[in-house]
Amino acid sequence: MNLTNISQAKVFGGWHKQYTHSSSDLNCDMRFAIFLPPNATKESPVPVMYWLSGLTCTDENFMQKAGAFRKAAELGIAIVTPDTSPRGDDVPDDPEQAYDFGLGAGFYLNATQKPWDQHYQMYSYVVDELPKLIEAHFPVTTKRAISGHSMGGHGALTIGLKHPELFCSISAFSPIVNPMTCPWGQKAFSHYLGSDRATWADYDSVELLKKQSAIQPILIDQGGSDHFSEEQLQPEKLIAAAEQTGHVIELRMQAGYDHSYYFIQSFIDDHLAFHAAHLFPSSEED
């Protein structure tokens, strides 16, 4: 596989690096970033937290704004951030260039409708192609956790719930939990998946939770002053579904916080420590 390093910087004793590669799932060139903590070596590989970003973002937003490197270096966790959608001149975009659909808004699903189906296969990319690439080229183990923000929180929840054998823990900031019932999700799903709402349920955390006999540990932080919460995010629906099915999800409502990376910066250390407890099950976090 053609893997090209396009940037790198040393940080907290580890390395932040960006790469491009040709993706067979997405039929275009893709970019991702990886943070490798200082203890990551071929002889001593480390586990990985996959981070999925939200609408309009790229691989850079989390890496540049979240302030996650110090804690990840301390814990010995690698972080991988893919882009949020396929990119390129041949990749179709929303004809009106809206921020909530098309480029930057892949919704971490496999599109079935033309013209989106040729490139918009982010679900397969995150579940299969990207982890295989990471594990083939970097000093990491097959132990994985998954996290994300907003649209990426939706991706982390749906992918994690569907693949407990791949991801030992799930966390999210301000996730879209019930996209079948919110404007962002309805717009994306109707274009990517078509009019059959039965197919939408496969990418809806509330609907997936109802079918699960068991779930991994899940931590969610939601800002109390997030203006997207009521219409788009609806975290109470996920908790209601969990209560109905007997599942336990930790939802922390954080008073005064909004939807921004200031919110993520404030609690990212908690999320990394949460994942470390499951990535290193024999260790105890302070």
Short mmCIF file of N, CA and C in Angstrom, two decimals, residues 45-46 57 108 138 196 246-247:
data_model
loop_
_atom_site.label_atom_id
_atom_site.label_comp_id
_atom_site.label_asym_id
_atom_site.label_seq_id
_atom_site.Cartn_x
_atom_site.Cartn_y
_atom_site.Cartn_z
N PRO A 45 4.60 -2.53 21.30
CA PRO A 45 3.52 -1.81 20.64
C PRO A 45 2.45 -1.36 21.64
N VAL A 46 1.67 -0.37 21.25
CA VAL A 46 0.68 0.23 22.15
C VAL A 46 -0.73 0.11 21.56
N CYS A 57 -15.13 18.92 9.65
CA CYS A 57 -13.77 18.73 10.15
C CYS A 57 -12.94 17.86 9.20
N TYR A 108 -20.01 8.34 8.46
CA TYR A 108 -19.46 7.04 8.87
C TYR A 108 -20.41 5.88 8.54
N PHE A 138 2.56 0.53 11.82
CA PHE A 138 2.94 1.28 13.01
C PHE A 138 3.03 0.34 14.22
N ASP A 196 -35.81 4.03 2.11
CA ASP A 196 -36.19 2.91 2.96
C ASP A 196 -35.61 3.12 4.37
N GLY A 246 -31.99 -2.26 29.81
CA GLY A 246 -31.17 -2.67 30.93
C GLY A 246 -29.68 -2.43 30.76
N HIS A 247 -29.31 -1.63 29.77
CA HIS A 247 -27.90 -1.31 29.56
C HIS A 247 -27.49 -0.10 30.41
#
